[in-house]
mmCIF file of N, CA and C in Angstrom:
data_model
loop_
_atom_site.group_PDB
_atom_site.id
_atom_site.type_symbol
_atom_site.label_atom_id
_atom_site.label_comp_id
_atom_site.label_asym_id
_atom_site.label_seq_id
_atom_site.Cartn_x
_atom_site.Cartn_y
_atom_site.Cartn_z
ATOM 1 N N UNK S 1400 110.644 62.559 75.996
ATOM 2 C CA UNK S 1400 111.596 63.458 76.617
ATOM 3 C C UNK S 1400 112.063 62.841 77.935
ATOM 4 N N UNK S 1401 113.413 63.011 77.988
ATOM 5 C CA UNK S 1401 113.743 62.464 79.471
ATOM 6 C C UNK S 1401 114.324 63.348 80.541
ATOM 7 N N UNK S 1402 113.731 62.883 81.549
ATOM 8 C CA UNK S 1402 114.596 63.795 82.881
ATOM 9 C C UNK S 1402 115.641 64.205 82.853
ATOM 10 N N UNK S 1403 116.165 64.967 82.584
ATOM 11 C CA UNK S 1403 117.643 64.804 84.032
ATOM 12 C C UNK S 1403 117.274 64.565 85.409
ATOM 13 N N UNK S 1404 118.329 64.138 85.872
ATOM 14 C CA UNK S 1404 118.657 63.431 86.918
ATOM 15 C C UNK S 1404 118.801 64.102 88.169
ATOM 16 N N UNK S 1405 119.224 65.527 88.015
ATOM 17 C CA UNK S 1405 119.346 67.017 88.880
ATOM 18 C C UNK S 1405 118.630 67.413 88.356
ATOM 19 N N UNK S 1406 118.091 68.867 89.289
ATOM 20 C CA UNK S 1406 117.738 69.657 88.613
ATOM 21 C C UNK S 1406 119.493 70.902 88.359
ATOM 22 N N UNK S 1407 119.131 71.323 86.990
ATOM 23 C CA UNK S 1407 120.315 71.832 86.497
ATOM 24 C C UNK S 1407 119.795 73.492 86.332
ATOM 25 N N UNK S 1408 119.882 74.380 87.142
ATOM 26 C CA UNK S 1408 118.989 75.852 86.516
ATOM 27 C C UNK S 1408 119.542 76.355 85.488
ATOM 28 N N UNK S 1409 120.837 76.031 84.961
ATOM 29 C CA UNK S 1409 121.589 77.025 84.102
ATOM 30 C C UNK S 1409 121.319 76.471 82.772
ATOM 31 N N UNK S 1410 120.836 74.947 82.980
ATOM 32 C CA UNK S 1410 120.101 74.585 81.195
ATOM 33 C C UNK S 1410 118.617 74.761 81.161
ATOM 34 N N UNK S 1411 117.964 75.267 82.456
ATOM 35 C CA UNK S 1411 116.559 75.820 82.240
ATOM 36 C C UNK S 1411 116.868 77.329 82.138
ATOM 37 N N UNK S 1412 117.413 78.083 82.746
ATOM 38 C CA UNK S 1412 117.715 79.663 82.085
ATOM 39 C C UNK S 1412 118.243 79.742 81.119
ATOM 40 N N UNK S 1413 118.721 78.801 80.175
ATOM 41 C CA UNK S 1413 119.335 79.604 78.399
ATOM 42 C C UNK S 1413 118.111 78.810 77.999
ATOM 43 N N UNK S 1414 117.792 78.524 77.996
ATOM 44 C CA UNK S 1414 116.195 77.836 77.130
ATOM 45 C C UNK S 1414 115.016 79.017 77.118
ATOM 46 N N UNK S 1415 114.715 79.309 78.851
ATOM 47 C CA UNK S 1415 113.948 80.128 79.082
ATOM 48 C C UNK S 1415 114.016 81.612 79.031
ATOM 49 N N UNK S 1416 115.453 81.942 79.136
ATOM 50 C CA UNK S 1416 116.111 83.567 79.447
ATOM 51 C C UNK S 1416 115.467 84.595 78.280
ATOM 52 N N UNK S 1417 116.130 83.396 77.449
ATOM 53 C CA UNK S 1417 115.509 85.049 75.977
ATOM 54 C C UNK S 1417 114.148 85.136 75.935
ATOM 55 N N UNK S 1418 113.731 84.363 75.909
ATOM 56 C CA UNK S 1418 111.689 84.508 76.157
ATOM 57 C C UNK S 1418 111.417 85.574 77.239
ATOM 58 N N UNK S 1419 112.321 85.353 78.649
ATOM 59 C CA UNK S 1419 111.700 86.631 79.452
ATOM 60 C C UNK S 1419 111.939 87.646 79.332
ATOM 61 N N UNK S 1420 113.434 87.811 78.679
ATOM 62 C CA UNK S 1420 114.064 88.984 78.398
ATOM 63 C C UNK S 1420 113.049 89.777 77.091
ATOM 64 N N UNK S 1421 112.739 89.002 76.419
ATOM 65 C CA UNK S 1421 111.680 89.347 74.734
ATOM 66 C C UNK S 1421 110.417 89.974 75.285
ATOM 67 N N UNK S 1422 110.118 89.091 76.574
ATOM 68 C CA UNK S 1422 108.785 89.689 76.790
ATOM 69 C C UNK S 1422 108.551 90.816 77.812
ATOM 70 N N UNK S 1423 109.602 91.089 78.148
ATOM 71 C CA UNK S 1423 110.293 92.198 79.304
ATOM 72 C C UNK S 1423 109.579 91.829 80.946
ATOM 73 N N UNK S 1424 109.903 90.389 81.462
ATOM 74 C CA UNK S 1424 109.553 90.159 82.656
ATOM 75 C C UNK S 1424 110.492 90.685 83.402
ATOM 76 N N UNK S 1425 111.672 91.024 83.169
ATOM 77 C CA UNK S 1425 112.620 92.134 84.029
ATOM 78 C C UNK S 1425 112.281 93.523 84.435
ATOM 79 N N UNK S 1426 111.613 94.149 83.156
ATOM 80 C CA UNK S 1426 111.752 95.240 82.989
ATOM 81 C C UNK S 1426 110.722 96.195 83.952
ATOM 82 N N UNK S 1427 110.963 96.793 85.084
ATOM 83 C CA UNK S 1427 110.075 97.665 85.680
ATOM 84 C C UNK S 1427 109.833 98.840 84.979
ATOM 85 N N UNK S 1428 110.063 99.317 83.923
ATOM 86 C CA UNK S 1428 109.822 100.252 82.992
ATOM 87 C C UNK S 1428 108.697 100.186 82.259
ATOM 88 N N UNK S 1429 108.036 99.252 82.034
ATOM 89 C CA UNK S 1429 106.996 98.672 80.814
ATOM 90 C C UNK S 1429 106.338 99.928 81.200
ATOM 91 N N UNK S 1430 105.554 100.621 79.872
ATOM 92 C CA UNK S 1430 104.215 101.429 80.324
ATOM 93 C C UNK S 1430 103.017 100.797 81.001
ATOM 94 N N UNK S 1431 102.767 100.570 81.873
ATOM 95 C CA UNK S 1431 101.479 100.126 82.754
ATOM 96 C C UNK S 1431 100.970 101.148 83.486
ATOM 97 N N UNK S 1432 100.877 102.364 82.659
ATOM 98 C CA UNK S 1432 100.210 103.271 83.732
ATOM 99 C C UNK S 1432 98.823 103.083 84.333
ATOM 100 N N UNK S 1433 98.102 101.929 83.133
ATOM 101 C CA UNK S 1433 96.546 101.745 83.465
ATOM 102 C C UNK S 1433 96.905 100.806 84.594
ATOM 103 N N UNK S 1434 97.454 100.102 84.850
ATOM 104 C CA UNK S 1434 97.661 98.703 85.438
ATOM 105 C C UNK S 1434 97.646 98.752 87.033
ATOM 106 N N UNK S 1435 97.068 98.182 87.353
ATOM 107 C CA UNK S 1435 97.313 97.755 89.134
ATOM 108 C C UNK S 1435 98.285 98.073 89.661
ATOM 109 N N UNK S 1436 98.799 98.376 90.425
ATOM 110 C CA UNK S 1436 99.725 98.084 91.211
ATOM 111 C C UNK S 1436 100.276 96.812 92.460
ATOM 112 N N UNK S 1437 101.248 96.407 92.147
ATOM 113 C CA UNK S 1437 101.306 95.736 93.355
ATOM 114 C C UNK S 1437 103.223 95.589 93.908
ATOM 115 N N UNK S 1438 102.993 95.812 95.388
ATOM 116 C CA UNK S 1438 104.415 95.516 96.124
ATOM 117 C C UNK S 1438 104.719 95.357 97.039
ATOM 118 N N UNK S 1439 105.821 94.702 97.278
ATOM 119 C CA UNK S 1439 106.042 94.298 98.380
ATOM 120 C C UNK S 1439 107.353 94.390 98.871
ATOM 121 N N UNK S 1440 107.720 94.360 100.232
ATOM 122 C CA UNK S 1440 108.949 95.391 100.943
ATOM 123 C C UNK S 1440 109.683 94.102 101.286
ATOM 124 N N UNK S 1441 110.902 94.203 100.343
ATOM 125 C CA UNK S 1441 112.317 92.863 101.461
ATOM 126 C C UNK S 1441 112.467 93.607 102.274
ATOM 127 N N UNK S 1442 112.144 92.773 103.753
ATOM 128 C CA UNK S 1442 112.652 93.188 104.883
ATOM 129 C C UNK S 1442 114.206 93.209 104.901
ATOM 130 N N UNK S 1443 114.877 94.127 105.969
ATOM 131 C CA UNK S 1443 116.089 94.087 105.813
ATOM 132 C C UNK S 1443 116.862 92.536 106.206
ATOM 133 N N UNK S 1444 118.167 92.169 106.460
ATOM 134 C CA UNK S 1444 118.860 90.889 106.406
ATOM 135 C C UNK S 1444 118.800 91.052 108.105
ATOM 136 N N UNK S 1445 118.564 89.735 108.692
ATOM 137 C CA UNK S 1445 118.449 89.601 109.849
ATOM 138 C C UNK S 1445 119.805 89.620 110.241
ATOM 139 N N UNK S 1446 120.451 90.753 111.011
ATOM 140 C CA UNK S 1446 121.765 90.763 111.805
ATOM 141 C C UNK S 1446 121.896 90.542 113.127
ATOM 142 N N UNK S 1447 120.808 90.037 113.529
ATOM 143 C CA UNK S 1447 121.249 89.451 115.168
ATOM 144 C C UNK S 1447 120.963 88.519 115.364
ATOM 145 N N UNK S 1448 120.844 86.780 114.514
ATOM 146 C CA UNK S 1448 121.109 86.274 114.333
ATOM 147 C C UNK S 1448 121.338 85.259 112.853
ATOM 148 N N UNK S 1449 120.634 83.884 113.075
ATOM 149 C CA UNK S 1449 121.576 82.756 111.970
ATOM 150 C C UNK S 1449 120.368 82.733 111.264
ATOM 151 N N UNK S 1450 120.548 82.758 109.632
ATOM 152 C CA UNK S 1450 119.930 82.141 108.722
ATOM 153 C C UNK S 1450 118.898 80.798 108.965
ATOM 154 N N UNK S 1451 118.119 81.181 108.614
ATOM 155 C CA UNK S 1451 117.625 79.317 108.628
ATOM 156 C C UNK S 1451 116.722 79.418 107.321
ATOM 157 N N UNK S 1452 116.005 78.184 107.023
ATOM 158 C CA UNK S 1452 115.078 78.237 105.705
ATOM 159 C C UNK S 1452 113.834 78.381 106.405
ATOM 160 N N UNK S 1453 113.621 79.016 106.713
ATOM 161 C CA UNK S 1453 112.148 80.379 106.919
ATOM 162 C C UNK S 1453 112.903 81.305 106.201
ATOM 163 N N UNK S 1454 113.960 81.981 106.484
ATOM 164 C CA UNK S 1454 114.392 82.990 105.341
ATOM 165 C C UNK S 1454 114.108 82.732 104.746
ATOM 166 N N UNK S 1455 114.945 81.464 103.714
ATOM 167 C CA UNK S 1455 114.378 81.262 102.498
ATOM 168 C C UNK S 1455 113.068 81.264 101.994
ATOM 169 N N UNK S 1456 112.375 80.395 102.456
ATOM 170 C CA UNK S 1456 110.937 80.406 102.504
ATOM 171 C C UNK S 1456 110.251 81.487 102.075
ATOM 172 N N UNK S 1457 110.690 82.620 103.120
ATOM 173 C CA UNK S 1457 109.539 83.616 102.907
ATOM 174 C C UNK S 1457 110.414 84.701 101.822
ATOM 175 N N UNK S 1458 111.484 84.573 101.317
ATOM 176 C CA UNK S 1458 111.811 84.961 100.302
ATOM 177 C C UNK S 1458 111.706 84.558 99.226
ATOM 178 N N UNK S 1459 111.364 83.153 98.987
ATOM 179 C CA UNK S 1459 110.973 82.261 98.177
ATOM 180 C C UNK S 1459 109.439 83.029 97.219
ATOM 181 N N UNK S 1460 108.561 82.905 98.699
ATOM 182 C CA UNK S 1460 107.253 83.442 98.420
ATOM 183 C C UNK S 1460 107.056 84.856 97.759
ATOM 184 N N UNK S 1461 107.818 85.939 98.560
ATOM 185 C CA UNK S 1461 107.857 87.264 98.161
ATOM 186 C C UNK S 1461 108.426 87.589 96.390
ATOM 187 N N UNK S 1462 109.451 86.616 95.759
ATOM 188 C CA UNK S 1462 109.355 86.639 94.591
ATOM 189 C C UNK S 1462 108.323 85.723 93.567
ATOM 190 N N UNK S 1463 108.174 84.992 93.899
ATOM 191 C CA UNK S 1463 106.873 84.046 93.637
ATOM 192 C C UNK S 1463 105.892 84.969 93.277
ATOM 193 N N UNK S 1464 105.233 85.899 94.492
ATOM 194 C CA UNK S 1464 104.175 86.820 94.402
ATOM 195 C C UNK S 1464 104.617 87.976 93.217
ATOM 196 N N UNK S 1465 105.900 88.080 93.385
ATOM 197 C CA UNK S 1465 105.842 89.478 92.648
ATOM 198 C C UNK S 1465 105.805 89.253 90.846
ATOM 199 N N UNK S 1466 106.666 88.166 90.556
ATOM 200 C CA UNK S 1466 106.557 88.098 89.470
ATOM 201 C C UNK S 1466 105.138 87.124 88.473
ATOM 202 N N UNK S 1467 104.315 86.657 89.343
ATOM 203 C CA UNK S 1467 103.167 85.913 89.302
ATOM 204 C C UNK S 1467 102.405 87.619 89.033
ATOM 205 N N UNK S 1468 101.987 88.554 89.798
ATOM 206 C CA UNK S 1468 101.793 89.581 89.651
ATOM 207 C C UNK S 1468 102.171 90.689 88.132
ATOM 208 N N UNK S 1469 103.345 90.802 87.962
ATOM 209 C CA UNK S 1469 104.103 91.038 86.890
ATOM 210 C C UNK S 1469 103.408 90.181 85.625
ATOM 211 N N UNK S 1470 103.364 89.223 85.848
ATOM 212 C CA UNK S 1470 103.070 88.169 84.610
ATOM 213 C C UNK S 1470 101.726 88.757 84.063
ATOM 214 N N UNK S 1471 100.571 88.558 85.450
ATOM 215 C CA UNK S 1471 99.166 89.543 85.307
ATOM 216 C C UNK S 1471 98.792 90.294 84.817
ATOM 217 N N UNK S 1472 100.098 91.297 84.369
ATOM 218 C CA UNK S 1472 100.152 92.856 83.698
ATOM 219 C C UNK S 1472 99.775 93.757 84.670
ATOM 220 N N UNK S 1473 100.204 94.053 86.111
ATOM 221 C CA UNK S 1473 100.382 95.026 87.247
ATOM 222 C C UNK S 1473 101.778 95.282 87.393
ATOM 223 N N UNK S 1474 101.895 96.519 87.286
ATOM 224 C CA UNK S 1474 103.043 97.368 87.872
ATOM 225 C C UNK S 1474 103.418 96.624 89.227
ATOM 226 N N UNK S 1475 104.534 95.884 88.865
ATOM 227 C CA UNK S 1475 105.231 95.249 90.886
ATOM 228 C C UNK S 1475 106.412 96.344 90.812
ATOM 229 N N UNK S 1476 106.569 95.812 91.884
ATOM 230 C CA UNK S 1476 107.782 96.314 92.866
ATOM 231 C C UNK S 1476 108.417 95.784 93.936
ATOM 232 N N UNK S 1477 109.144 94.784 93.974
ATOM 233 C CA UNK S 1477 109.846 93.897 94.860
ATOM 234 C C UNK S 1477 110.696 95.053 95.816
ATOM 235 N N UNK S 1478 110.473 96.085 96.556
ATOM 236 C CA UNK S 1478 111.771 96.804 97.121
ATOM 237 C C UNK S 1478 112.868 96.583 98.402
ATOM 238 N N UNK S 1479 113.648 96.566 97.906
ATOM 239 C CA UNK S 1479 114.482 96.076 99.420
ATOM 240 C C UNK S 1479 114.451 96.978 100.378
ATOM 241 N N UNK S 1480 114.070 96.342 101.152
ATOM 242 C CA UNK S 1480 114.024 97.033 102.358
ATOM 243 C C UNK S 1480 115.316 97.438 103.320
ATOM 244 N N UNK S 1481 115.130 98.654 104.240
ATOM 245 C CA UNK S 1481 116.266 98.861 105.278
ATOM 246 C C UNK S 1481 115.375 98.780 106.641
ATOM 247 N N UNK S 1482 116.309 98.855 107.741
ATOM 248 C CA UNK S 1482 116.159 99.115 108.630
ATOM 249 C C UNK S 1482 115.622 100.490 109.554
ATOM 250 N N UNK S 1483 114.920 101.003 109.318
ATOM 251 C CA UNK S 1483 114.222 102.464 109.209
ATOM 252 C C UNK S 1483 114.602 103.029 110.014
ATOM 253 N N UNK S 1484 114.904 102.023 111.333
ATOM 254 C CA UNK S 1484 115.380 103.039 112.752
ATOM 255 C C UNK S 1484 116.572 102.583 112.878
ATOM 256 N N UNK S 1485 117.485 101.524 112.198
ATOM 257 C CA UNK S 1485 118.679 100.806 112.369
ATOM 258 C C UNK S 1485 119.093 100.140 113.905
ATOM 259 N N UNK S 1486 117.575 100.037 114.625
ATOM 260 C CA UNK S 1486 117.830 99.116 115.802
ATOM 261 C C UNK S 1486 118.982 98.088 115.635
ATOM 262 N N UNK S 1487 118.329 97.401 114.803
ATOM 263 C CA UNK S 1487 119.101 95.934 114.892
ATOM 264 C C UNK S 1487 120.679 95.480 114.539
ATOM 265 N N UNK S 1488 120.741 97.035 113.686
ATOM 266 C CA UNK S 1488 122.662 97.420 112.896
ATOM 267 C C UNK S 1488 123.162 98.181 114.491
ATOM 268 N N UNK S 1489 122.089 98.799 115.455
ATOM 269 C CA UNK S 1489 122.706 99.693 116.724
ATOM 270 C C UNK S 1489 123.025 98.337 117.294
ATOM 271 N N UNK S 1490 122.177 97.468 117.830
ATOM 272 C CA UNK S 1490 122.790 96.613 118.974
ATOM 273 C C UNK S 1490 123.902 95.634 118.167
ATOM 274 N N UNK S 1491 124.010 95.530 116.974
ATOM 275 C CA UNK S 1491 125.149 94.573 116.899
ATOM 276 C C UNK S 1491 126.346 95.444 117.088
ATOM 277 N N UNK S 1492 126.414 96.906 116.874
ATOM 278 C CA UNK S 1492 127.482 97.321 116.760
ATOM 279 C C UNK S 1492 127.418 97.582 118.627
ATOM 280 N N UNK S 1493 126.841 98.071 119.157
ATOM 281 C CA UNK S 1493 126.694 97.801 120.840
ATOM 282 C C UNK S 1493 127.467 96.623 121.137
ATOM 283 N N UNK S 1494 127.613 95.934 121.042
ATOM 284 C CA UNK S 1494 127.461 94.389 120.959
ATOM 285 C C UNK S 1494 129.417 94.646 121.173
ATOM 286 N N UNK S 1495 129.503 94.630 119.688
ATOM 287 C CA UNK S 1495 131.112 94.666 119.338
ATOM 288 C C UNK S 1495 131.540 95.765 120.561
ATOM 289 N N UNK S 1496 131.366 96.653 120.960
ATOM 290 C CA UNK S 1496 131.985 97.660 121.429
ATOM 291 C C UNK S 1496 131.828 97.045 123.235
ATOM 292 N N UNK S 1497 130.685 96.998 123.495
ATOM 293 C CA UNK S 1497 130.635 96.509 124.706
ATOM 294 C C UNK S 1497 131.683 95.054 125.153
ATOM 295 N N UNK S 1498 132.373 94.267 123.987
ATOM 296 C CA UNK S 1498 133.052 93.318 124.095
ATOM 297 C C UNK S 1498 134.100 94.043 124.586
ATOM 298 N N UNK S 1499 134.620 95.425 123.706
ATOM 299 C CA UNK S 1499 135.866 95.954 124.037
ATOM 300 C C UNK S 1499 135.816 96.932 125.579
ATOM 301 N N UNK S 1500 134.911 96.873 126.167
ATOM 302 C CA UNK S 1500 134.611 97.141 126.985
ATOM 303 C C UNK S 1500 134.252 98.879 126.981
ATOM 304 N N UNK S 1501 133.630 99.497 125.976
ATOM 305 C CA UNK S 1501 133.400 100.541 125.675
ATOM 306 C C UNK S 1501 131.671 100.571 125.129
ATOM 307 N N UNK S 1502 131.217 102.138 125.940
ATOM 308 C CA UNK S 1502 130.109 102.330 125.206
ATOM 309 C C UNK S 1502 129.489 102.845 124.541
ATOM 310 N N UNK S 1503 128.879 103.167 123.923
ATOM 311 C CA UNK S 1503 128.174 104.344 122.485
ATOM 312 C C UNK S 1503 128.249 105.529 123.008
ATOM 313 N N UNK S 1504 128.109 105.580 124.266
ATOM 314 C CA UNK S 1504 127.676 107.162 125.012
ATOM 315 C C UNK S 1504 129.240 107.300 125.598
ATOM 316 N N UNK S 1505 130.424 106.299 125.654
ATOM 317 C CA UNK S 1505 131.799 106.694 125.818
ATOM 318 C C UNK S 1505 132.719 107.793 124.057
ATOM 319 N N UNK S 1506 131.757 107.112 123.111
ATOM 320 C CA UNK S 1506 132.244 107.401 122.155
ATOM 321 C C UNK S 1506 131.643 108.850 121.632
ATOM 322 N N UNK S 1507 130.394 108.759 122.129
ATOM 323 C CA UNK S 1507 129.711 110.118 121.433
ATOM 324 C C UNK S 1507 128.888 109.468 119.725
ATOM 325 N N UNK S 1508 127.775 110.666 120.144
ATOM 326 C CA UNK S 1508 127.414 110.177 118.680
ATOM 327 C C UNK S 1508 128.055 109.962 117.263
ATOM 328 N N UNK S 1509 128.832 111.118 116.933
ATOM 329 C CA UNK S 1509 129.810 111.001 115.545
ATOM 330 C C UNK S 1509 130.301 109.802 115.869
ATOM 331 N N UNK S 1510 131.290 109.830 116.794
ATOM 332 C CA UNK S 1510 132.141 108.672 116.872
ATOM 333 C C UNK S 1510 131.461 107.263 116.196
ATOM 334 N N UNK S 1511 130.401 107.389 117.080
ATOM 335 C CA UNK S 1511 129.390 106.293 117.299
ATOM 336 C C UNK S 1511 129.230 105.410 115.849
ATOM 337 N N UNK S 1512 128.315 106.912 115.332
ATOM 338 C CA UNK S 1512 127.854 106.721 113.790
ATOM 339 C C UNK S 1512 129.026 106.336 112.622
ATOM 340 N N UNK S 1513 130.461 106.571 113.295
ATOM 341 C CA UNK S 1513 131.336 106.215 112.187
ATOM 342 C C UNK S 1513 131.624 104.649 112.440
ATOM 343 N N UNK S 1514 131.340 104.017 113.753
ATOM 344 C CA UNK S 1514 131.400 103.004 113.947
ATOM 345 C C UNK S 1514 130.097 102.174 113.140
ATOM 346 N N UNK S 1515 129.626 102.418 113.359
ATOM 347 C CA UNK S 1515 128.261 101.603 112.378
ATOM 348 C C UNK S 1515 128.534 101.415 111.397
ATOM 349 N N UNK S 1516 128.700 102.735 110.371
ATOM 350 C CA UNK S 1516 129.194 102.552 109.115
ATOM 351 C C UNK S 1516 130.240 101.821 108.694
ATOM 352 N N UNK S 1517 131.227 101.635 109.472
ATOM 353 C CA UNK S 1517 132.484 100.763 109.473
ATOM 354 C C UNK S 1517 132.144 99.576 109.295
ATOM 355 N N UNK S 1518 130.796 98.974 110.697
ATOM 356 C CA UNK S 1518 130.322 97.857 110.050
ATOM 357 C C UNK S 1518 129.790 97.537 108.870
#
């Protein structure tokens, strides 16, 4: 058998796809009521600043774990995570507004909150 030369994912997913799909490695439905549990929380997307590969990295790992888990026969749960108190969505939108020379407490809360969402 010979290499390719790249790695190519889209001729290792039609080789591999129907096997996971057959054996339901997608499927969070399977009956596993006896089964372990295991999960883990995507933190939300870092909005106050730049990407780097530590993101990746540790997103790398967090699916790694979950479906290594899954494979085990334990109930996972990869869940994406939010921002619980939306600190980090408040100061970017702070951020924008304070450029225009306006502040959260000029706008009022509604106001405020329709600005966020906008972002």
């Amino acid at each position: 058998m010979e290499l390719a030369k790249a790695f190519e994912p889209a001729d290792i997913e039609r080789r591999w796809y129907p096997e996971w799909e057959a054996n339901y490695f997608f499927a969070a439905g399977v009956d596993r009521s006896k089964a372990d549990n295991f999960c883990i929380l995507l933190p939300p997307p870092n909005v106050t600043g730049t990407l780097h590969m530590g993101h990746g990295f540790n997103q790398t790992i967090m699916d790694a774990l979950t479906r290594y888990y899954r494979m085990k026969g334990h109930n996972t749960l990869w869940q994406p995570g939010t921002d619980h108190a939306g600190i980090a969505t408040q100061i970017v939108v702070e951020r924008q507004l304070d450029a225009q020379g306006i502040s959260r407490h000029d706008r009022g809360r509604e106001k405020f909150l329709e600005k966020v969402w906008e972002w």
